[in-house]
PDB file of C-alpha atoms and ligand atoms in Angstrom:
ATOM      1  CA  MET A  23      11.279 -12.456  11.009  1.00  0.00           C
ATOM      2  CA  LEU A  24       8.895  -9.542  10.621  1.00  0.00           C
ATOM      3  CA  THR A  25       6.919  -9.909   7.397  1.00  0.00           C
ATOM      4  CA  ALA A  26       5.533  -6.717   5.875  1.00  0.00           C
ATOM      5  CA  LEU A  27       2.648  -6.536   3.439  1.00  0.00           C
ATOM      6  CA  PHE A  28       2.191  -3.392   1.370  1.00  0.00           C
ATOM      7  CA  GLY A  29      -1.275  -3.267  -0.141  1.00  0.00           C
ATOM      8  CA  GLY A  30      -2.329  -0.964  -2.925  1.00  0.00           C
ATOM      9  CA  THR A  31      -3.862  -0.415  -6.290  1.00  0.00           C
ATOM     10  CA  PHE A  32      -0.507   0.281  -7.942  1.00  0.00           C
ATOM     11  CA  ASP A  33      -2.196   1.923 -10.928  1.00  0.00           C
ATOM     12  CA  PRO A  34       0.699   2.415 -11.630  1.00  0.00           C
ATOM     13  CA  ILE A  35       3.427   1.600  -9.090  1.00  0.00           C
ATOM     14  CA  HIS A  36       5.710   4.622  -8.605  1.00  0.00           C
ATOM     15  CA  TYR A  37       8.700   5.909  -6.657  1.00  0.00           C
ATOM     16  CA  GLY A  38       6.380   7.135  -3.880  1.00  0.00           C
ATOM     17  CA  HIS A  39       5.754   3.443  -3.159  1.00  0.00           C
ATOM     18  CA  LEU A  40       9.242   2.134  -3.894  1.00  0.00           C
ATOM     19  CA  ARG A  41      11.482   4.744  -2.279  1.00  0.00           C
ATOM     20  CA  THR A  42       9.245   4.978   0.787  1.00  0.00           C
ATOM     21  CA  ALA A  43       9.251   1.202   1.212  1.00  0.00           C
ATOM     22  CA  ILE A  44      13.026   0.964   0.730  1.00  0.00           C
ATOM     23  CA  SER A  45      13.758   3.571   3.390  1.00  0.00           C
ATOM     24  CA  LEU A  46      11.171   1.974   5.668  1.00  0.00           C
ATOM     25  CA  ALA A  47      12.973  -1.357   5.309  1.00  0.00           C
ATOM     26  CA  GLN A  48      16.186   0.303   6.489  1.00  0.00           C
ATOM     27  CA  GLU A  49      14.483   2.114   9.341  1.00  0.00           C
ATOM     28  CA  VAL A  50      12.556  -0.869  10.683  1.00  0.00           C
ATOM     29  CA  GLY A  51      14.864  -3.713   9.641  1.00  0.00           C
ATOM     30  CA  LEU A  52      12.705  -5.440   7.058  1.00  0.00           C
ATOM     31  CA  THR A  53      14.307  -8.023   4.811  1.00  0.00           C
ATOM     32  CA  GLN A  54      11.261  -8.541   2.633  1.00  0.00           C
ATOM     33  CA  ILE A  55       8.276  -6.446   1.604  1.00  0.00           C
ATOM     34  CA  VAL A  56       5.366  -8.195  -0.050  1.00  0.00           C
ATOM     35  CA  LEU A  57       3.462  -6.016  -2.501  1.00  0.00           C
ATOM     36  CA  LEU A  58      -0.206  -6.908  -2.411  1.00  0.00           C
ATOM     37  CA  PRO A  59      -2.112  -5.580  -5.413  1.00  0.00           C
ATOM     38  CA  ASN A  60      -5.869  -5.479  -4.880  1.00  0.00           C
ATOM     39  CA  LYS A  61      -8.480  -6.174  -7.471  1.00  0.00           C
ATOM     40  CA  ILE A  62     -11.513  -4.050  -6.674  1.00  0.00           C
ATOM     41  CA  PRO A  63     -10.543  -1.711  -3.864  1.00  0.00           C
ATOM     42  CA  PRO A  64     -13.685  -1.119  -1.841  1.00  0.00           C
ATOM     43  CA  HIS A  65     -12.975   2.587  -1.285  1.00  0.00           C
ATOM     44  CA  LYS A  66     -11.638   3.637  -4.643  1.00  0.00           C
ATOM     45  CA  ALA A  67     -12.686   3.975  -8.251  1.00  0.00           C
ATOM     46  CA  GLN A  68     -11.782   1.037 -10.447  1.00  0.00           C
ATOM     47  CA  PRO A  69      -8.165   0.922 -11.633  1.00  0.00           C
ATOM     48  CA  GLU A  70      -7.618   2.165 -15.190  1.00  0.00           C
ATOM     49  CA  ALA A  71      -5.066  -0.530 -16.008  1.00  0.00           C
ATOM     50  CA  THR A  72      -6.176  -4.156 -16.099  1.00  0.00           C
ATOM     51  CA  THR A  73      -5.042  -6.589 -13.429  1.00  0.00           C
ATOM     52  CA  GLN A  74      -2.548  -8.095 -15.876  1.00  0.00           C
ATOM     53  CA  GLN A  75      -1.134  -4.680 -16.715  1.00  0.00           C
ATOM     54  CA  ARG A  76      -0.754  -3.712 -13.059  1.00  0.00           C
ATOM     55  CA  LEU A  77       0.977  -7.017 -12.370  1.00  0.00           C
ATOM     56  CA  ALA A  78       3.284  -6.524 -15.351  1.00  0.00           C
ATOM     57  CA  MET A  79       4.224  -3.054 -14.065  1.00  0.00           C
ATOM     58  CA  LEU A  80       4.913  -4.443 -10.587  1.00  0.00           C
ATOM     59  CA  ALA A  81       7.132  -7.155 -12.062  1.00  0.00           C
ATOM     60  CA  LEU A  82       9.115  -4.595 -14.073  1.00  0.00           C
ATOM     61  CA  ALA A  83       9.455  -2.245 -11.104  1.00  0.00           C
ATOM     62  CA  ILE A  84      10.919  -4.857  -8.747  1.00  0.00           C
ATOM     63  CA  GLU A  85      13.007  -6.765 -11.298  1.00  0.00           C
ATOM     64  CA  ASP A  86      16.271  -5.539  -9.756  1.00  0.00           C
ATOM     65  CA  LEU A  87      14.998  -5.057  -6.202  1.00  0.00           C
ATOM     66  CA  PRO A  88      15.212  -8.316  -4.203  1.00  0.00           C
ATOM     67  CA  LEU A  89      13.619  -6.600  -1.188  1.00  0.00           C
ATOM     68  CA  PHE A  90      10.239  -6.941  -2.913  1.00  0.00           C
ATOM     69  CA  THR A  91       8.006  -9.824  -3.877  1.00  0.00           C
ATOM     70  CA  VAL A  92       4.415  -9.761  -5.140  1.00  0.00           C
ATOM     71  CA  ASP A  93       1.524 -11.725  -3.659  1.00  0.00           C
ATOM     72  CA  THR A  94      -1.457 -12.091  -5.994  1.00  0.00           C
ATOM     73  CA  CYS A  95      -3.823 -13.627  -3.427  1.00  0.00           C
ATOM     74  CA  GLU A  96      -6.257 -10.693  -3.641  1.00  0.00           C
ATOM     75  CA  ILE A  97      -6.512 -10.901  -7.407  1.00  0.00           C
ATOM     76  CA  VAL A  98      -6.761 -14.652  -7.964  1.00  0.00           C
ATOM     77  CA  PRO A  99      -9.723 -15.706 -10.125  1.00  0.00           C
ATOM     78  CA  SER A 100     -11.843 -16.829  -7.164  1.00  0.00           C
ATOM     79  CA  THR A 101     -12.020 -13.247  -5.933  1.00  0.00           C
ATOM     80  CA  VAL A 102     -13.287 -11.845  -9.213  1.00  0.00           C
ATOM     81  CA  ASN A 103     -16.410  -9.690  -8.834  1.00  0.00           C
ATOM     82  CA  ARG A 104     -15.992  -9.090  -5.153  1.00  0.00           C
ATOM     83  CA  PRO A 105     -13.887  -6.549  -3.278  1.00  0.00           C
ATOM     84  CA  SER A 106     -10.682  -7.676  -1.616  1.00  0.00           C
ATOM     85  CA  TYR A 107     -10.847  -6.940   2.076  1.00  0.00           C
ATOM     86  CA  THR A 108      -7.565  -6.561   3.920  1.00  0.00           C
ATOM     87  CA  ILE A 109      -8.956  -8.263   7.009  1.00  0.00           C
ATOM     88  CA  ASP A 110      -9.667 -11.431   5.001  1.00  0.00           C
ATOM     89  CA  THR A 111      -6.162 -11.421   3.530  1.00  0.00           C
ATOM     90  CA  LEU A 112      -4.677 -11.050   7.010  1.00  0.00           C
ATOM     91  CA  LYS A 113      -6.789 -13.931   8.327  1.00  0.00           C
ATOM     92  CA  GLN A 114      -5.599 -16.121   5.480  1.00  0.00           C
ATOM     93  CA  TRP A 115      -1.988 -15.120   6.174  1.00  0.00           C
ATOM     94  CA  ARG A 116      -2.394 -16.062   9.861  1.00  0.00           C
ATOM     95  CA  HIS A 117      -3.995 -19.353   8.881  1.00  0.00           C
ATOM     96  CA  LYS A 118      -0.913 -20.188   6.777  1.00  0.00           C
ATOM     97  CA  ASN A 119       1.795 -18.745   9.030  1.00  0.00           C
ATOM     98  CA  GLY A 120       0.456 -19.243  12.547  1.00  0.00           C
ATOM     99  CA  LYS A 121      -0.371 -16.941  15.444  1.00  0.00           C
ATOM    100  CA  THR A 122       3.118 -16.086  16.660  1.00  0.00           C
ATOM    101  CA  ALA A 123       4.830 -14.859  13.479  1.00  0.00           C
ATOM    102  CA  SER A 124       5.262 -11.081  13.344  1.00  0.00           C
ATOM    103  CA  LEU A 125       3.270  -9.374  10.614  1.00  0.00           C
ATOM    104  CA  ALA A 126       2.987  -5.721   9.621  1.00  0.00           C
ATOM    105  CA  PHE A 127       0.757  -4.017   7.099  1.00  0.00           C
ATOM    106  CA  ILE A 128       2.275  -0.882   5.547  1.00  0.00           C
ATOM    107  CA  MET A 129       0.135   2.076   4.507  1.00  0.00           C
ATOM    108  CA  GLY A 130       0.477   5.770   3.767  1.00  0.00           C
ATOM    109  CA  GLN A 131      -0.965   8.469   6.040  1.00  0.00           C
ATOM    110  CA  ASP A 132      -3.844   9.001   3.561  1.00  0.00           C
ATOM    111  CA  SER A 133      -4.889   5.373   3.957  1.00  0.00           C
ATOM    112  CA  LEU A 134      -4.687   5.628   7.742  1.00  0.00           C
ATOM    113  CA  LEU A 135      -6.993   8.669   7.749  1.00  0.00           C
ATOM    114  CA  ASN A 136      -9.422   6.645   5.661  1.00  0.00           C
ATOM    115  CA  LEU A 137      -9.195   3.533   7.843  1.00  0.00           C
ATOM    116  CA  PRO A 138     -12.564   3.908   9.633  1.00  0.00           C
ATOM    117  CA  SER A 139     -14.242   3.204   6.300  1.00  0.00           C
ATOM    118  CA  TRP A 140     -12.432  -0.144   5.945  1.00  0.00           C
ATOM    119  CA  TYR A 141     -14.335  -3.350   6.575  1.00  0.00           C
ATOM    120  CA  LYS A 142     -13.802  -4.437  10.227  1.00  0.00           C
ATOM    121  CA  TRP A 143     -10.969  -1.941  10.631  1.00  0.00           C
ATOM    122  CA  GLN A 144     -10.894  -2.246  14.418  1.00  0.00           C
ATOM    123  CA  SER A 145      -9.981  -5.924  14.089  1.00  0.00           C
ATOM    124  CA  LEU A 146      -6.932  -5.303  11.867  1.00  0.00           C
ATOM    125  CA  LEU A 147      -4.625  -5.075  14.897  1.00  0.00           C
ATOM    126  CA  ASP A 148      -5.743  -8.553  15.986  1.00  0.00           C
ATOM    127  CA  TYR A 149      -3.821  -9.842  12.982  1.00  0.00           C
ATOM    128  CA  CYS A 150      -0.989  -7.396  12.257  1.00  0.00           C
ATOM    129  CA  HIS A 151       0.891  -4.265  13.213  1.00  0.00           C
ATOM    130  CA  LEU A 152       0.231  -1.163  11.163  1.00  0.00           C
ATOM    131  CA  ILE A 153       3.206   0.791   9.867  1.00  0.00           C
ATOM    132  CA  ILE A 154       2.283   4.261   8.675  1.00  0.00           C
ATOM    133  CA  CYS A 155       4.416   6.208   6.202  1.00  0.00           C
ATOM    134  CA  GLN A 156       3.968   9.958   6.131  1.00  0.00           C
ATOM    135  CA  ARG A 157       2.721  11.508   2.932  1.00  0.00           C
ATOM    136  CA  PRO A 158       2.742  15.188   1.949  1.00  0.00           C
ATOM    137  CA  ASN A 159      -0.504  17.162   2.310  1.00  0.00           C
ATOM    138  CA  TYR A 160      -2.193  14.750   4.727  1.00  0.00           C
ATOM    139  CA  ALA A 161      -2.935  15.706   8.336  1.00  0.00           C
ATOM    140  CA  ALA A 162      -0.846  14.048  11.028  1.00  0.00           C
ATOM    141  CA  ARG A 163      -3.925  13.606  13.235  1.00  0.00           C
ATOM    142  CA  THR A 164      -7.589  12.929  12.643  1.00  0.00           C
ATOM    143  CA  ASP A 165     -10.629  14.941  13.796  1.00  0.00           C
ATOM    144  CA  ASN A 166     -12.389  11.684  14.620  1.00  0.00           C
ATOM    145  CA  VAL A 167     -11.847  11.622  18.395  1.00  0.00           C
ATOM    146  CA  GLU A 168     -12.611   7.946  18.904  1.00  0.00           C
ATOM    147  CA  PHE A 169     -10.333   6.953  16.024  1.00  0.00           C
ATOM    148  CA  GLN A 170      -7.484   9.176  17.298  1.00  0.00           C
ATOM    149  CA  GLN A 171      -7.849   7.581  20.744  1.00  0.00           C
ATOM    150  CA  TRP A 172      -7.587   4.145  19.141  1.00  0.00           C
ATOM    151  CA  ILE A 173      -4.405   5.250  17.350  1.00  0.00           C
ATOM    152  CA  ASP A 174      -2.870   6.762  20.497  1.00  0.00           C
ATOM    153  CA  LYS A 175      -3.732   3.689  22.574  1.00  0.00           C
ATOM    154  CA  ASN A 176      -2.006   1.310  20.185  1.00  0.00           C
ATOM    155  CA  ARG A 177       0.856   3.514  19.056  1.00  0.00           C
ATOM    156  CA  THR A 178       4.453   2.461  19.656  1.00  0.00           C
ATOM    157  CA  THR A 179       7.671   4.341  18.974  1.00  0.00           C
ATOM    158  CA  ASN A 180       9.778   1.264  19.721  1.00  0.00           C
ATOM    159  CA  ILE A 181      10.733  -0.683  16.598  1.00  0.00           C
ATOM    160  CA  LYS A 182      11.611  -3.683  18.770  1.00  0.00           C
ATOM    161  CA  ASN A 183       7.907  -4.123  19.570  1.00  0.00           C
ATOM    162  CA  LEU A 184       7.207  -4.752  15.896  1.00  0.00           C
ATOM    163  CA  HIS A 185       9.673  -7.622  15.849  1.00  0.00           C
ATOM    164  CA  ASP A 186       8.999  -9.045  19.296  1.00  0.00           C
ATOM    165  CA  SER A 187       5.208  -9.224  19.147  1.00  0.00           C
ATOM    166  CA  ALA A 188       3.054 -10.815  16.468  1.00  0.00           C
ATOM    167  CA  GLN A 189       0.583  -7.969  16.020  1.00  0.00           C
ATOM    168  CA  GLY A 190      -1.182  -5.073  17.734  1.00  0.00           C
ATOM    169  CA  CYS A 191       1.029  -1.967  17.380  1.00  0.00           C
ATOM    170  CA  ILE A 192       0.798   1.146  15.225  1.00  0.00           C
ATOM    171  CA  TYR A 193       4.182   2.595  14.261  1.00  0.00           C
ATOM    172  CA  PHE A 194       4.661   5.935  12.485  1.00  0.00           C
ATOM    173  CA  SER A 195       7.778   5.785  10.364  1.00  0.00           C
ATOM    174  CA  ASP A 196      10.280   8.518   9.679  1.00  0.00           C
ATOM    175  CA  THR A 197      10.484   7.899   5.930  1.00  0.00           C
ATOM    176  CA  PRO A 198      11.153  10.968   3.755  1.00  0.00           C
ATOM    177  CA  LEU A 199       8.175  12.713   2.175  1.00  0.00           C
ATOM    178  CA  GLU A 200       7.655  11.665  -1.442  1.00  0.00           C
ATOM    179  CA  ASN A 201       5.286  13.972  -3.262  1.00  0.00           C
ATOM    180  CA  ILE A 202       4.200  11.412  -5.859  1.00  0.00           C
ATOM    181  CA  SER A 203       0.812   9.790  -6.459  1.00  0.00           C
ATOM    182  CA  ALA A 204      -0.593   7.492  -9.114  1.00  0.00           C
ATOM    183  CA  THR A 205      -3.368  10.030  -9.728  1.00  0.00           C
ATOM    184  CA  GLN A 206      -0.781  12.690 -10.524  1.00  0.00           C
ATOM    185  CA  ILE A 207       1.038  10.316 -12.915  1.00  0.00           C
ATOM    186  CA  ARG A 208      -2.164   9.313 -14.737  1.00  0.00           C
ATOM    187  CA  GLN A 209      -3.084  12.988 -15.050  1.00  0.00           C
ATOM    188  CA  LYS A 210       0.339  13.907 -16.418  1.00  0.00           C
ATOM    189  CA  ILE A 211       0.122  11.167 -19.025  1.00  0.00           C
ATOM    190  CA  LYS A 212      -3.323  12.382 -20.107  1.00  0.00           C
ATOM    191  CA  ASN A 213      -1.891  15.877 -20.435  1.00  0.00           C
ATOM    192  CA  GLN A 214       1.170  14.538 -22.284  1.00  0.00           C
ATOM    193  CA  GLN A 215       3.505  15.845 -19.581  1.00  0.00           C
ATOM    194  CA  SER A 216       6.766  14.255 -18.533  1.00  0.00           C
ATOM    195  CA  CYS A 217       6.785  11.749 -15.676  1.00  0.00           C
ATOM    196  CA  GLU A 218      10.538  11.664 -15.394  1.00  0.00           C
ATOM    197  CA  GLY A 219      11.701  10.780 -11.897  1.00  0.00           C
ATOM    198  CA  LEU A 220       8.217   9.733 -10.765  1.00  0.00           C
ATOM    199  CA  LEU A 221       8.397   6.040 -11.649  1.00  0.00           C
ATOM    200  CA  PRO A 222      10.938   3.514 -12.961  1.00  0.00           C
ATOM    201  CA  LEU A 223      11.872   3.924 -16.614  1.00  0.00           C
ATOM    202  CA  LYS A 224      10.843   0.341 -17.419  1.00  0.00           C
ATOM    203  CA  VAL A 225       7.365   0.974 -16.033  1.00  0.00           C
ATOM    204  CA  TRP A 226       7.109   4.190 -17.992  1.00  0.00           C
ATOM    205  CA  GLN A 227       8.131   2.407 -21.207  1.00  0.00           C
ATOM    206  CA  TYR A 228       5.517  -0.293 -20.574  1.00  0.00           C
ATOM    207  CA  ILE A 229       2.810   2.355 -20.025  1.00  0.00           C
ATOM    208  CA  HIS A 230       3.816   3.963 -23.282  1.00  0.00           C
ATOM    209  CA  GLN A 231       3.921   0.705 -25.191  1.00  0.00           C
ATOM    210  CA  GLN A 232       0.446  -0.294 -23.883  1.00  0.00           C
ATOM    211  CA  GLY A 233      -1.025   3.166 -24.473  1.00  0.00           C
ATOM    212  CA  LEU A 234      -2.144   3.299 -20.838  1.00  0.00           C
ATOM    213  CA  TYR A 235      -3.791   6.277 -19.099  1.00  0.00           C
ATOM    214  CA  GLN A 236      -3.963   8.356 -22.260  1.00  0.00           C
ATOM    215  CA  THR A 237      -7.713   8.854 -22.595  1.00  0.00           C
ATOM    216  CA  LYS A 238      -9.200  11.802 -20.748  1.00  0.00           C
ATOM    217  CA  LYS A 239     -12.316  10.991 -18.729  1.00  0.00           C
ATOM    218  CA  ILE A 240     -15.324  13.066 -19.842  1.00  0.00           C
TER     219      ILE A 240
HETATM  220  P1  LIG B 310      -3.995   7.024  -6.267  1.00  0.00           P
HETATM  221  O1  LIG B 310      -3.353   8.364  -6.526  1.00  0.00           O
HETATM  222  O2  LIG B 310      -4.557   6.358  -7.484  1.00  0.00           O
HETATM  223  O3  LIG B 310      -4.978   7.083  -5.117  1.00  0.00           O
HETATM  224  P2  LIG B 310      -1.660   6.130  -4.781  1.00  0.00           P
HETATM  225  O4  LIG B 310      -0.529   6.881  -5.378  1.00  0.00           O
HETATM  226  O5  LIG B 310      -2.182   6.622  -3.455  1.00  0.00           O
HETATM  227  O6  LIG B 310      -2.848   5.995  -5.818  1.00  0.00           O
HETATM  228  P3  LIG B 310      -1.958   3.358  -4.084  1.00  0.00           P
HETATM  229  O7  LIG B 310      -1.544   2.198  -4.898  1.00  0.00           O
HETATM  230  O8  LIG B 310      -3.386   3.584  -3.910  1.00  0.00           O
HETATM  231  O9  LIG B 310      -1.198   4.648  -4.692  1.00  0.00           O
HETATM  232  O10 LIG B 310      -1.221   3.290  -2.682  1.00  0.00           O
HETATM  233  C1  LIG B 310      -0.905   2.096  -2.027  1.00  0.00           C
HETATM  234  C2  LIG B 310      -0.359   2.459  -0.654  1.00  0.00           C
HETATM  235  O11 LIG B 310       0.814   3.236  -0.820  1.00  0.00           O
HETATM  236  C3  LIG B 310      -1.335   3.307   0.171  1.00  0.00           C
HETATM  237  O12 LIG B 310      -1.275   2.885   1.526  1.00  0.00           O
HETATM  238  C4  LIG B 310      -0.781   4.710   0.027  1.00  0.00           C
HETATM  239  O13 LIG B 310      -1.062   5.493   1.154  1.00  0.00           O
HETATM  240  C5  LIG B 310       0.720   4.442  -0.091  1.00  0.00           C
HETATM  241  N1  LIG B 310       1.395   5.475  -0.860  1.00  0.00           N
HETATM  242  C6  LIG B 310       1.186   5.807  -2.147  1.00  0.00           C
HETATM  243  N2  LIG B 310       1.977   6.816  -2.529  1.00  0.00           N
HETATM  244  C7  LIG B 310       2.722   7.138  -1.452  1.00  0.00           C
HETATM  245  C8  LIG B 310       3.724   8.131  -1.187  1.00  0.00           C
HETATM  246  N3  LIG B 310       4.090   9.016  -2.124  1.00  0.00           N
HETATM  247  N4  LIG B 310       4.284   8.171   0.047  1.00  0.00           N
HETATM  248  C9  LIG B 310       3.889   7.290   1.013  1.00  0.00           C
HETATM  249  N5  LIG B 310       2.941   6.351   0.833  1.00  0.00           N
HETATM  250  C10 LIG B 310       2.361   6.263  -0.370  1.00  0.00           C
END
């Protein structure tokens, strides 16, 4: 079985994550997607919601979606005050599940373009495949020649390779473009604009009830 981890801040989780992941599951043949919320993302500003609030929103979002589970390994108390590095999570996963199980890490095109700033990024493929979902307004290729060569060298268009090998391939999915981001949602809430259709109703109600994302940053 090919296990797929989908890391993110999920501040908040939205249909850009959910719909993309659901169509990816159909395209690639995934029976389970593990959402992996991170605590202090090394490359991003701190989340506005607390860890508990982000977890509560994830739980509400996947309540009726058995495709998804949540793994809290990056936000357990022992990791407080230090960033969660994907490479460390992947190593831990391998330690638990062995060298031969197939593992993929899902990310959007924006995250791929940012990959060279990730800790030990070149070693990621030693532990997993990368599955890249296209995202509107992000370039399909990078100007970083060495990085593009690395992508081209490891790229596969054959889904079978993701299932038959444990790690090492980069696959670009054909999932539909979803023009939704958490930034856009937080901004809309600050501006008291509607977020209808951008995230599950239950998540929206929770945000409202908790008074999340309402304060404008000065
Ligand atoms: P923010 O706007 O705060 O940066 P985000 O909407 O990008 O947040 P994250 O939780 O940071 O959401 O994203 C987690 C992962 O999901 C990343 O790999 C990101 O590329 C991917 N992702 C987020 N939104 C989409 C989308 N609309 N389509 C495809 N992938 C997405």
